Amino acid sequence: MNIFWFRRDLRLDDNVGLFHALNADVEVLPIFIFDDSILSQLPKDDARVTFIHNQLEKIQSKFHEIGKSLAVFHGKPIAVFNQLISENNIKTVYTNSDYEPYARKRDLELFQLFKENEVEFKTSKDQVIFEKSEVVKDDGTPYVVYTPFSNKWKENFKKIQLINYNSEDYLEKISLHSYPFLSLKDIGFEASKIKIPTFDVSKNLIDNYEATRNFPSQDKTSYLGIYLRFGAVSIRKMILKALESKNETFLKELIWREFFMQILWHFPHTSKSSFRPKYDAIIWENNEDLFKKWCDGKTGYPFVDAGMRELNKTGHMHNRVRMITASFLCKHLLIDWRWGETYFAQKLLDYEQSSNVGNWQWAAGSGVDAAPYFRIFNPTEQVKKFDKELKYIKKWIPELETLNYPQPIVDHKEARERCLRVYKEAVG
Ligand code: FAD
């Protein structure tokens, strides 16, 4: 028997690894593992866990239609595989590649276990168009600036043919087995009250994306984030959608995603340290009271507060506002970008380590292709440009024009000058 291990590819259609597993002429046991090392760090009603479970239920109901079943486990992957190997005669484990530092370490350990047990481990590229070193400079080194990366990405894209892996057509190869399908309760979780937004990749949205994407009150972004994060949609299909439009701006965002993925792949240490080492010499204020006010949306800067309240309530924040809140934390409050990155990681439905770290380092000035540190967002000017009528802000701060709304916790001018001084001392 072979195994197909679902991870960040929670769908039956156009799933590369699943396609290969189902075409290997051996029965396939499909599994998912709720990894205890990850779950143990999350609140019991984490919305992403609910989302994952909902996706698994969708897969399960498709399997049930043909009298088959998905096996769902809870534990450490190494322990689960030890059990599966001891109970079955497993030839090959198929899965799709995962590029995050934790996943790479986990897979390396599993590879050892598989080797000792003469089990093959076959991974496929599924969650990106180009992985690892497939888009690099002519001298083989990675790009650290977006525009040339994106140009090379597009050049390489012209040379490939996107295949639709019709994995859903081979489900009869799924094996019969008696492993359980664990419920949320079985893994110690409960359903989240947060509603997951549906995504929109209509031609209309993509055609108008460039003009609308910067205005949070218009709410005209795709909400694809969580679907891409957990592979509930195929990136190849989304790229084809993007290409239906003459306007490239949406495609460029999907390329930003791959840009940051390859950065984390080549520079895994940037999940914890600055890409530009000098920036680790910044002496942060790290004031815990001010951090709490930022988290709670009580800084007295309406754009920042509206964004943080949107995040706390919905698990989503518009990109323009993510940039403003992140910049405010690092530059106005002089709080370490890692604190903000960790907070976003806890709250964002679409949390993706490579994008979160990449964008936070961009905001702090310490990352690849980051804006120079002396360019500091003015959170009040940003309102004039992007929420002139205060529609977005008032949605999240009903008490805006009352005495209940707090005074600014820092003075913009003083904070700006302090930031310039402290950054200059560290990076020269
Ligand atoms: P759309 O605007 O519709 O874009 C479509 C897709 O393109 C997104 O779903 C995403 O996959 C990709 N994309 C868009 N912008 C970016 C970007 N700047 N970097 C990388 N990919 C991008 N994005 C995440 O997916 N996960 C994160 O954890 C994350 N953290 C962020 C933290 C900060 C401080 C900032 C400034 C941005 C962050 N982003 C993150 C990028 C961006 O804000 C979100 O991808 C976007 O807001 C998600 O909403 P959407 O799906 O409607 O995006």
Tab-separated table of C-alpha atoms and ligand atoms in Angstrom:
chain	number	residue	atom	x	y	z
A	1	MET	CA	0.000	0.000	0.000
A	2	ASN	CA	1.042	3.625	-0.575
A	3	ILE	CA	0.108	6.680	1.472
A	4	PHE	CA	-0.911	10.115	0.326
A	5	TRP	CA	-0.345	12.669	3.071
A	6	PHE	CA	-2.499	15.827	2.776
A	7	ARG	CA	-0.806	18.864	4.305
A	8	ARG	CA	-1.165	22.317	2.763
A	9	ASP	CA	-3.085	21.029	-0.252
A	10	LEU	CA	-6.568	20.419	1.121
A	11	ARG	CA	-8.400	19.723	-2.126
A	12	LEU	CA	-9.005	16.843	-4.510
A	13	ASP	CA	-8.718	18.725	-7.813
A	14	ASP	CA	-5.450	19.639	-9.526
A	15	ASN	CA	-3.413	18.222	-6.641
A	16	VAL	CA	-0.003	17.186	-7.991
A	17	GLY	CA	1.108	14.795	-5.244
A	18	LEU	CA	-2.300	13.146	-5.050
A	19	PHE	CA	-2.328	12.734	-8.818
A	20	HIS	CA	1.032	10.933	-8.724
A	21	ALA	CA	-0.038	8.738	-5.797
A	22	LEU	CA	-3.261	7.708	-7.514
A	23	ASN	CA	-1.444	6.889	-10.732
A	24	ALA	CA	1.134	4.576	-9.167
A	25	ASP	CA	-0.788	1.305	-9.536
A	26	VAL	CA	-0.861	0.622	-5.810
A	27	GLU	CA	-3.772	1.301	-3.475
A	28	VAL	CA	-3.543	4.614	-1.632
A	29	LEU	CA	-4.323	5.345	2.009
A	30	PRO	CA	-5.120	9.081	2.217
A	31	ILE	CA	-4.211	10.659	5.553
A	32	PHE	CA	-4.109	13.977	7.376
A	33	ILE	CA	-2.262	14.541	10.656
A	34	PHE	CA	-3.195	17.274	13.120
A	35	ASP	CA	0.337	17.945	14.285
A	36	ASP	CA	0.477	18.281	18.032
A	37	SER	CA	3.581	20.485	17.927
A	38	ILE	CA	1.528	23.073	16.040
A	39	LEU	CA	-1.862	22.596	17.696
A	40	SER	CA	-0.487	22.826	21.221
A	41	GLN	CA	0.384	26.500	20.601
A	42	LEU	CA	-3.097	27.515	19.431
A	43	PRO	CA	-6.283	28.588	21.247
A	44	LYS	CA	-8.972	25.895	21.332
A	45	ASP	CA	-11.244	27.816	18.966
A	46	ASP	CA	-8.563	28.752	16.427
A	47	ALA	CA	-10.335	29.671	13.188
A	48	ARG	CA	-7.638	28.141	11.004
A	49	VAL	CA	-8.074	24.752	12.652
A	50	THR	CA	-11.820	25.011	12.013
A	51	PHE	CA	-11.098	25.931	8.386
A	52	ILE	CA	-8.769	22.945	7.975
A	53	HIS	CA	-11.338	20.612	9.504
A	54	ASN	CA	-14.060	21.970	7.206
A	55	GLN	CA	-11.847	21.309	4.205
A	56	LEU	CA	-11.189	17.765	5.441
A	57	GLU	CA	-14.933	17.244	5.797
A	58	LYS	CA	-15.428	18.321	2.189
A	59	ILE	CA	-12.814	15.789	1.090
A	60	GLN	CA	-14.395	13.156	3.305
A	61	SER	CA	-17.858	13.660	1.837
A	62	LYS	CA	-16.436	13.179	-1.687
A	63	PHE	CA	-14.734	9.983	-0.501
A	64	HIS	CA	-17.945	8.775	1.120
A	65	GLU	CA	-19.758	9.111	-2.223
A	66	ILE	CA	-17.566	6.270	-3.498
A	67	GLY	CA	-17.538	4.286	-0.267
A	68	LYS	CA	-14.033	5.418	0.731
A	69	SER	CA	-12.642	7.400	3.632
A	70	LEU	CA	-9.921	9.833	4.733
A	71	ALA	CA	-7.899	8.834	7.804
A	72	VAL	CA	-7.350	11.721	10.235
A	73	PHE	CA	-4.794	11.418	13.020
A	74	HIS	CA	-3.691	13.601	15.920
A	75	GLY	CA	-0.130	13.509	17.264
A	76	LYS	CA	3.448	13.960	16.195
A	77	PRO	CA	3.905	12.967	12.526
A	78	ILE	CA	6.852	10.733	13.386
A	79	ALA	CA	4.755	8.773	15.909
A	80	VAL	CA	1.831	8.469	13.493
A	81	PHE	CA	4.102	7.154	10.734
A	82	ASN	CA	5.762	4.742	13.126
A	83	GLN	CA	2.315	3.319	13.845
A	84	LEU	CA	1.300	3.226	10.169
A	85	ILE	CA	4.528	1.516	9.147
A	86	SER	CA	4.150	-1.108	11.856
A	87	GLU	CA	0.537	-1.844	10.905
A	88	ASN	CA	0.831	-1.849	7.093
A	89	ASN	CA	3.173	-2.813	4.333
A	90	ILE	CA	3.911	0.672	3.025
A	91	LYS	CA	5.962	1.122	-0.132
A	92	THR	CA	5.822	4.863	-0.751
A	93	VAL	CA	4.606	7.998	1.014
A	94	TYR	CA	3.512	10.715	-1.396
A	95	THR	CA	3.075	14.322	-0.383
A	96	ASN	CA	3.422	17.907	-1.647
A	97	SER	CA	6.469	19.951	-0.674
A	98	ASP	CA	6.312	22.412	2.176
A	99	TYR	CA	9.108	24.978	2.299
A	100	GLU	CA	8.865	26.472	5.793
A	101	PRO	CA	11.782	25.877	8.177
A	102	TYR	CA	9.678	23.778	10.588
A	103	ALA	CA	8.320	21.625	7.760
A	104	ARG	CA	11.790	21.086	6.302
A	105	LYS	CA	13.118	19.872	9.651
A	106	ARG	CA	10.089	17.604	10.171
A	107	ASP	CA	10.406	16.107	6.699
A	108	LEU	CA	14.109	15.464	7.170
A	109	GLU	CA	13.414	13.452	10.328
A	110	LEU	CA	10.671	11.526	8.556
A	111	PHE	CA	12.967	10.850	5.642
A	112	GLN	CA	15.324	9.078	8.064
A	113	LEU	CA	12.484	6.996	9.476
A	114	PHE	CA	11.305	6.076	5.991
A	115	LYS	CA	14.821	5.161	4.921
A	116	GLU	CA	15.288	2.860	7.907
A	117	ASN	CA	12.029	1.131	6.974
A	118	GLU	CA	12.656	1.004	3.222
A	119	VAL	CA	9.748	3.323	2.520
A	120	GLU	CA	10.141	5.787	-0.327
A	121	PHE	CA	9.257	9.452	0.261
A	122	LYS	CA	8.113	11.290	-2.858
A	123	THR	CA	7.371	14.999	-2.736
A	124	SER	CA	5.839	17.148	-5.477
A	125	LYS	CA	5.763	20.855	-6.184
A	126	ASP	CA	2.164	21.958	-5.741
A	127	GLN	CA	1.755	25.202	-3.814
A	128	VAL	CA	3.863	27.407	-6.087
A	129	ILE	CA	4.591	27.768	-9.783
A	130	PHE	CA	8.335	28.054	-9.134
A	131	GLU	CA	10.065	26.704	-6.042
A	132	LYS	CA	13.498	26.816	-4.411
A	133	SER	CA	16.068	27.845	-7.057
A	134	GLU	CA	13.833	27.731	-10.118
A	135	VAL	CA	13.873	31.520	-10.375
A	136	VAL	CA	17.398	32.749	-9.655
A	137	LYS	CA	19.865	35.172	-11.213
A	138	ASP	CA	21.963	34.026	-14.154
A	139	ASP	CA	24.833	33.335	-11.735
A	140	GLY	CA	22.610	30.977	-9.725
A	141	THR	CA	22.208	33.219	-6.669
A	142	PRO	CA	18.765	34.140	-5.335
A	143	TYR	CA	17.058	37.407	-6.147
A	144	VAL	CA	16.599	39.697	-3.166
A	145	VAL	CA	14.806	42.455	-5.064
A	146	TYR	CA	11.245	41.902	-6.247
A	147	THR	CA	11.195	43.501	-9.731
A	148	PRO	CA	13.998	41.469	-11.331
A	149	PHE	CA	12.615	38.341	-9.616
A	150	SER	CA	9.220	39.056	-11.063
A	151	ASN	CA	10.657	39.676	-14.558
A	152	LYS	CA	12.535	36.369	-14.460
A	153	TRP	CA	9.443	34.612	-13.069
A	154	LYS	CA	7.419	35.835	-16.054
A	155	GLU	CA	10.197	34.926	-18.496
A	156	ASN	CA	10.371	31.390	-17.065
A	157	PHE	CA	6.601	31.115	-17.030
A	158	LYS	CA	6.488	31.603	-20.800
A	159	LYS	CA	8.671	28.501	-21.155
A	160	ILE	CA	6.435	26.125	-19.188
A	161	GLN	CA	3.070	24.597	-19.826
A	162	LEU	CA	0.608	24.584	-16.955
A	163	ILE	CA	-0.801	21.101	-16.580
A	164	ASN	CA	-4.133	20.435	-14.911
A	165	TYR	CA	-3.497	17.409	-12.698
A	166	ASN	CA	-6.944	15.818	-12.759
A	167	SER	CA	-6.362	13.965	-9.501
A	168	GLU	CA	-10.109	13.912	-8.764
A	169	ASP	CA	-10.633	11.466	-11.659
A	170	TYR	CA	-8.685	8.610	-10.029
A	171	LEU	CA	-10.275	8.352	-6.601
A	172	GLU	CA	-11.197	4.688	-7.087
A	173	LYS	CA	-7.549	3.962	-6.208
A	174	ILE	CA	-8.200	4.989	-2.600
A	175	SER	CA	-7.915	1.972	-0.285
A	176	LEU	CA	-10.485	0.616	2.154
A	177	HIS	CA	-9.283	0.907	5.737
A	178	SER	CA	-10.550	1.237	9.279
A	179	TYR	CA	-8.642	4.305	10.483
A	180	PRO	CA	-10.799	7.036	12.057
A	181	PHE	CA	-11.772	10.486	10.829
A	182	LEU	CA	-11.246	12.556	13.991
A	183	SER	CA	-13.656	15.362	14.787
A	184	LEU	CA	-12.633	18.795	16.082
A	185	LYS	CA	-13.712	17.630	19.531
A	186	ASP	CA	-11.537	14.509	19.259
A	187	ILE	CA	-8.480	16.721	18.843
A	188	GLY	CA	-9.502	18.975	21.746
A	189	PHE	CA	-10.791	21.877	19.646
A	190	GLU	CA	-14.106	23.597	19.089
A	191	ALA	CA	-15.583	25.405	16.105
A	192	SER	CA	-14.534	29.038	15.803
A	193	LYS	CA	-17.148	31.787	15.676
A	194	ILE	CA	-15.090	33.670	13.092
A	195	LYS	CA	-16.679	33.462	9.670
A	196	ILE	CA	-14.254	32.619	6.882
A	197	PRO	CA	-14.828	34.994	3.956
A	198	THR	CA	-15.464	33.481	0.543
A	199	PHE	CA	-12.940	34.387	-2.139
A	200	ASP	CA	-13.536	36.335	-5.323
A	201	VAL	CA	-11.346	35.925	-8.397
A	202	SER	CA	-13.907	37.162	-10.879
A	203	LYS	CA	-12.673	38.968	-13.975
A	204	ASN	CA	-14.397	42.074	-12.708
A	205	LEU	CA	-12.435	42.081	-9.443
A	206	ILE	CA	-9.115	41.388	-11.161
A	207	ASP	CA	-9.686	43.964	-13.930
A	208	ASN	CA	-10.389	46.661	-11.349
A	209	TYR	CA	-7.928	45.466	-8.711
A	210	GLU	CA	-5.243	48.055	-9.437
A	211	ALA	CA	-7.690	50.928	-8.962
A	212	THR	CA	-9.499	49.569	-5.909
A	213	ARG	CA	-6.993	47.518	-3.928
A	214	ASN	CA	-5.622	50.402	-1.839
A	215	PHE	CA	-8.920	51.570	-0.419
A	216	PRO	CA	-9.981	49.415	2.518
A	217	SER	CA	-13.546	50.742	2.571
A	218	GLN	CA	-14.105	49.366	-0.934
A	219	ASP	CA	-13.142	45.879	0.274
A	220	LYS	CA	-12.172	44.804	-3.226
A	221	THR	CA	-9.403	42.294	-2.642
A	222	SER	CA	-9.778	38.615	-3.391
A	223	TYR	CA	-9.603	37.101	0.141
A	224	LEU	CA	-7.628	34.275	-1.417
A	225	GLY	CA	-5.058	34.280	1.397
A	226	ILE	CA	-6.355	31.446	3.578
A	227	TYR	CA	-7.351	29.363	0.540
A	228	LEU	CA	-3.828	29.561	-0.839
A	229	ARG	CA	-2.283	29.002	2.567
A	230	PHE	CA	-4.020	25.653	3.008
A	231	GLY	CA	-4.167	24.709	-0.648
A	232	ALA	CA	-7.965	24.808	-0.748
A	233	VAL	CA	-7.478	26.223	-4.247
A	234	SER	CA	-4.853	25.393	-6.829
A	235	ILE	CA	-2.280	28.132	-7.444
A	236	ARG	CA	-2.110	27.083	-11.104
A	237	LYS	CA	-5.823	27.750	-11.521
A	238	MET	CA	-5.479	31.118	-9.739
A	239	ILE	CA	-2.609	32.157	-11.997
A	240	LEU	CA	-4.724	31.286	-15.026
A	241	LYS	CA	-7.509	33.482	-13.609
A	242	ALA	CA	-5.036	36.324	-13.141
A	243	LEU	CA	-3.865	35.922	-16.738
A	244	GLU	CA	-7.407	36.315	-18.077
A	245	SER	CA	-7.123	40.010	-17.261
A	246	LYS	CA	-5.034	42.494	-19.226
A	247	ASN	CA	-4.205	44.206	-15.958
A	248	GLU	CA	-1.173	42.547	-14.359
A	249	THR	CA	-1.446	43.982	-10.855
A	250	PHE	CA	-3.192	40.949	-9.377
A	251	LEU	CA	-0.693	38.575	-10.990
A	252	LYS	CA	2.094	40.650	-9.469
A	253	GLU	CA	0.680	40.042	-5.991
A	254	LEU	CA	0.717	36.307	-6.560
A	255	ILE	CA	4.343	36.678	-7.635
A	256	TRP	CA	5.092	38.605	-4.394
A	257	ARG	CA	3.886	35.494	-2.584
A	258	GLU	CA	6.407	33.335	-4.445
A	259	PHE	CA	9.113	35.972	-4.014
A	260	PHE	CA	8.827	35.793	-0.220
A	261	MET	CA	8.565	31.994	-0.315
A	262	GLN	CA	11.874	31.695	-2.111
A	263	ILE	CA	13.428	34.253	0.252
A	264	LEU	CA	12.480	32.134	3.269
A	265	TRP	CA	13.695	29.021	1.466
A	266	HIS	CA	17.125	30.526	0.728
A	267	PHE	CA	17.398	32.494	3.976
A	268	PRO	CA	15.521	30.477	6.624
A	269	HIS	CA	17.235	32.419	9.424
A	270	THR	CA	15.169	35.488	8.439
A	271	SER	CA	12.184	34.005	10.251
A	272	LYS	CA	13.938	35.156	13.420
A	273	SER	CA	16.719	37.581	12.423
A	274	SER	CA	16.869	40.609	10.191
A	275	PHE	CA	17.764	39.982	6.569
A	276	ARG	CA	20.108	42.985	6.866
A	277	PRO	CA	22.156	42.046	9.942
A	278	LYS	CA	22.837	45.661	10.947
A	279	TYR	CA	19.163	46.041	11.772
A	280	ASP	CA	19.513	43.572	14.612
A	281	ALA	CA	21.517	46.276	16.390
A	282	ILE	CA	18.465	48.541	16.727
A	283	ILE	CA	17.738	49.239	20.369
A	284	TRP	CA	13.970	48.775	20.567
A	285	GLU	CA	11.924	50.416	23.305
A	286	ASN	CA	9.648	47.353	23.570
A	287	ASN	CA	7.213	49.068	25.929
A	288	GLU	CA	4.668	46.406	26.917
A	289	ASP	CA	1.861	48.860	27.738
A	290	LEU	CA	2.147	50.531	24.358
A	291	PHE	CA	2.284	47.125	22.677
A	292	LYS	CA	-0.971	46.182	24.383
A	293	LYS	CA	-2.598	49.410	23.214
A	294	TRP	CA	-1.456	48.642	19.665
A	295	CYS	CA	-2.838	45.084	19.901
A	296	ASP	CA	-6.170	46.340	21.265
A	297	GLY	CA	-6.564	49.135	18.697
A	298	LYS	CA	-6.275	51.913	21.291
A	299	THR	CA	-3.358	54.012	20.049
A	300	GLY	CA	-5.408	57.114	19.253
A	301	TYR	CA	-4.338	56.837	15.592
A	302	PRO	CA	-7.581	55.897	13.819
A	303	PHE	CA	-6.147	54.008	10.832
A	304	VAL	CA	-3.967	51.883	13.119
A	305	ASP	CA	-6.790	51.228	15.572
A	306	ALA	CA	-9.343	50.391	12.892
A	307	GLY	CA	-6.931	47.853	11.387
A	308	MET	CA	-6.121	46.169	14.688
A	309	ARG	CA	-9.803	45.957	15.610
A	310	GLU	CA	-10.614	44.457	12.211
A	311	LEU	CA	-7.872	41.883	12.769
A	312	ASN	CA	-9.002	41.027	16.306
A	313	LYS	CA	-12.606	40.634	15.269
A	314	THR	CA	-12.331	38.942	11.873
A	315	GLY	CA	-8.834	37.463	11.486
A	316	HIS	CA	-8.359	39.640	8.420
A	317	MET	CA	-6.824	43.041	7.789
A	318	HIS	CA	-6.648	44.912	4.530
A	319	ASN	CA	-3.123	45.070	3.056
A	320	ARG	CA	-2.903	48.882	3.103
A	321	VAL	CA	-3.762	48.838	6.788
A	322	ARG	CA	-1.341	45.992	7.501
A	323	MET	CA	1.402	48.253	6.160
A	324	ILE	CA	0.285	51.185	8.309
A	325	THR	CA	-0.111	49.201	11.541
A	326	ALA	CA	3.209	47.403	11.039
A	327	SER	CA	5.107	50.583	10.295
A	328	PHE	CA	3.519	52.296	13.300
A	329	LEU	CA	4.587	49.509	15.657
A	330	CYS	CA	8.188	49.434	14.491
A	331	LYS	CA	8.788	53.090	13.812
A	332	HIS	CA	6.431	55.133	15.982
A	333	LEU	CA	6.502	52.818	18.988
A	334	LEU	CA	9.985	51.387	18.402
A	335	ILE	CA	8.774	47.893	19.135
A	336	ASP	CA	10.641	44.935	17.649
A	337	TRP	CA	9.066	43.742	14.376
A	338	ARG	CA	9.160	40.176	15.773
A	339	TRP	CA	6.531	41.120	18.391
A	340	GLY	CA	4.222	42.320	15.652
A	341	GLU	CA	4.992	39.356	13.435
A	342	THR	CA	4.104	36.987	16.274
A	343	TYR	CA	0.844	38.817	16.991
A	344	PHE	CA	-0.189	38.714	13.336
A	345	ALA	CA	0.754	35.021	13.220
A	346	GLN	CA	-1.666	34.325	16.070
A	347	LYS	CA	-4.527	36.284	14.532
A	348	LEU	CA	-4.356	36.220	10.724
A	349	LEU	CA	-6.523	33.651	8.980
A	350	ASP	CA	-4.155	33.852	6.024
A	351	TYR	CA	-1.015	33.670	8.164
A	352	GLU	CA	1.813	32.519	5.937
A	353	GLN	CA	5.249	32.563	7.537
A	354	SER	CA	7.142	33.672	4.425
A	355	SER	CA	4.734	36.533	3.623
A	356	ASN	CA	4.323	37.611	7.207
A	357	VAL	CA	8.033	37.698	7.988
A	358	GLY	CA	8.836	39.228	4.595
A	359	ASN	CA	6.276	41.993	4.926
A	360	TRP	CA	7.104	42.713	8.562
A	361	GLN	CA	10.777	43.029	7.729
A	362	TRP	CA	9.790	45.242	4.808
A	363	ALA	CA	7.880	47.494	7.217
A	364	ALA	CA	10.754	47.545	9.706
A	365	GLY	CA	13.220	48.352	6.940
A	366	SER	CA	15.313	45.291	7.789
A	367	GLY	CA	14.202	42.997	4.976
A	368	VAL	CA	14.716	42.341	1.306
A	369	ASP	CA	13.617	45.109	-1.015
A	370	ALA	CA	12.578	47.147	2.040
A	371	ALA	CA	11.815	50.847	1.919
A	372	PRO	CA	14.677	52.958	3.329
A	373	TYR	CA	14.207	53.351	7.078
A	374	PHE	CA	13.844	57.122	6.883
A	375	ARG	CA	10.652	56.762	4.886
A	376	ILE	CA	8.127	56.711	7.702
A	377	PHE	CA	4.397	56.411	7.071
A	378	ASN	CA	2.466	59.310	8.496
A	379	PRO	CA	-0.660	57.543	9.790
A	380	THR	CA	-2.739	60.742	9.543
A	381	GLU	CA	-1.706	61.518	5.973
A	382	GLN	CA	-2.527	57.916	5.059
A	383	VAL	CA	-6.129	58.553	6.140
A	384	LYS	CA	-6.362	61.517	3.744
A	385	LYS	CA	-5.098	59.361	0.890
A	386	PHE	CA	-6.841	56.077	1.498
A	387	ASP	CA	-9.896	56.637	3.722
A	388	LYS	CA	-10.773	60.260	3.142
A	389	GLU	CA	-14.404	59.822	4.093
A	390	LEU	CA	-13.485	57.750	7.162
A	391	LYS	CA	-15.782	54.958	6.011
A	392	TYR	CA	-13.427	52.132	6.919
A	393	ILE	CA	-12.288	53.800	10.118
A	394	LYS	CA	-15.803	54.487	11.390
A	395	LYS	CA	-16.852	50.934	10.654
A	396	TRP	CA	-14.330	49.719	13.217
A	397	ILE	CA	-14.294	52.704	15.603
A	398	PRO	CA	-17.874	53.763	16.257
A	399	GLU	CA	-16.758	56.024	19.126
A	400	LEU	CA	-14.268	57.885	16.904
A	401	GLU	CA	-15.738	61.329	17.344
A	402	THR	CA	-16.551	60.998	21.033
A	403	LEU	CA	-14.542	61.570	24.192
A	404	ASN	CA	-14.276	57.811	24.626
A	405	TYR	CA	-11.742	57.588	21.816
A	406	PRO	CA	-8.192	57.794	23.237
A	407	GLN	CA	-5.716	60.602	22.636
A	408	PRO	CA	-2.642	59.613	20.548
A	409	ILE	CA	-0.241	57.554	22.671
A	410	VAL	CA	2.773	59.146	20.965
A	411	ASP	CA	3.273	62.433	19.188
A	412	HIS	CA	3.903	61.798	15.483
A	413	LYS	CA	6.699	64.347	15.094
A	414	GLU	CA	8.569	63.288	18.239
A	415	ALA	CA	8.150	59.596	17.415
A	416	ARG	CA	9.444	60.172	13.902
A	417	GLU	CA	12.532	61.996	15.139
A	418	ARG	CA	13.229	59.344	17.777
A	419	CYS	CA	12.930	56.622	15.155
A	420	LEU	CA	15.354	58.357	12.806
A	421	ARG	CA	17.850	58.805	15.664
A	422	VAL	CA	17.653	55.228	16.932
A	423	TYR	CA	17.766	53.648	13.463
A	424	LYS	CA	20.696	55.870	12.470
A	425	GLU	CA	22.665	54.827	15.540
A	426	ALA	CA	22.198	51.165	14.600
A	427	VAL	CA	22.558	51.139	10.839
A	428	GLY	CA	24.527	54.316	10.154
B	1	FAD	P1	-5.261	40.177	-2.465
B	1	FAD	O1	-4.923	41.621	-2.405
B	1	FAD	O2	-6.505	39.811	-3.166
B	1	FAD	O3	-4.018	39.436	-3.134
B	1	FAD	C1	-4.117	38.112	-3.673
B	1	FAD	C2	-3.062	37.234	-3.097
B	1	FAD	O4	-1.758	37.705	-3.463
B	1	FAD	C3	-3.024	37.171	-1.574
B	1	FAD	O5	-3.992	36.283	-1.070
B	1	FAD	C4	-1.591	36.717	-1.325
B	1	FAD	O6	-1.448	35.335	-1.530
B	1	FAD	C5	-0.819	37.444	-2.425
B	1	FAD	N1	-0.304	38.710	-1.897
B	1	FAD	C6	-0.875	39.932	-1.970
B	1	FAD	N2	-0.071	40.867	-1.421
B	1	FAD	C7	1.023	40.213	-0.966
B	1	FAD	C8	2.203	40.622	-0.289
B	1	FAD	N3	2.457	41.901	0.032
B	1	FAD	N4	3.101	39.675	0.050
B	1	FAD	C9	2.907	38.372	-0.260
B	1	FAD	N5	1.805	37.937	-0.910
B	1	FAD	C10	0.878	38.835	-1.263
B	1	FAD	N6	-0.054	37.760	3.293
B	1	FAD	C11	-0.277	36.487	3.590
B	1	FAD	O7	-0.729	35.706	2.734
B	1	FAD	N7	0.005	35.988	4.840
B	1	FAD	C12	0.513	36.785	5.822
B	1	FAD	O8	0.758	36.294	6.939
B	1	FAD	C13	0.720	38.148	5.544
B	1	FAD	N8	1.200	38.990	6.490
B	1	FAD	C14	1.396	40.315	6.170
B	1	FAD	C15	1.938	41.164	7.152
B	1	FAD	C16	2.153	42.510	6.871
B	1	FAD	C17	2.765	43.404	7.912
B	1	FAD	C18	1.825	43.015	5.601
B	1	FAD	C19	2.064	44.469	5.263
B	1	FAD	C20	1.307	42.177	4.614
B	1	FAD	C21	1.097	40.822	4.880
B	1	FAD	N9	0.582	39.946	3.906
B	1	FAD	C22	0.410	38.619	4.222
B	1	FAD	C23	0.364	40.391	2.517
B	1	FAD	C24	-1.043	40.901	2.195
B	1	FAD	O9	-1.429	41.880	3.111
B	1	FAD	C25	-2.078	39.779	2.166
B	1	FAD	O10	-1.651	38.745	1.319
B	1	FAD	C26	-3.425	40.255	1.675
B	1	FAD	O11	-3.873	41.368	2.398
B	1	FAD	C27	-4.440	39.117	1.814
B	1	FAD	O12	-5.713	39.520	1.400
B	1	FAD	P2	-6.280	39.010	0.005
B	1	FAD	O13	-6.172	37.535	-0.044
B	1	FAD	O14	-7.624	39.634	-0.159
B	1	FAD	O15	-5.211	39.635	-0.980
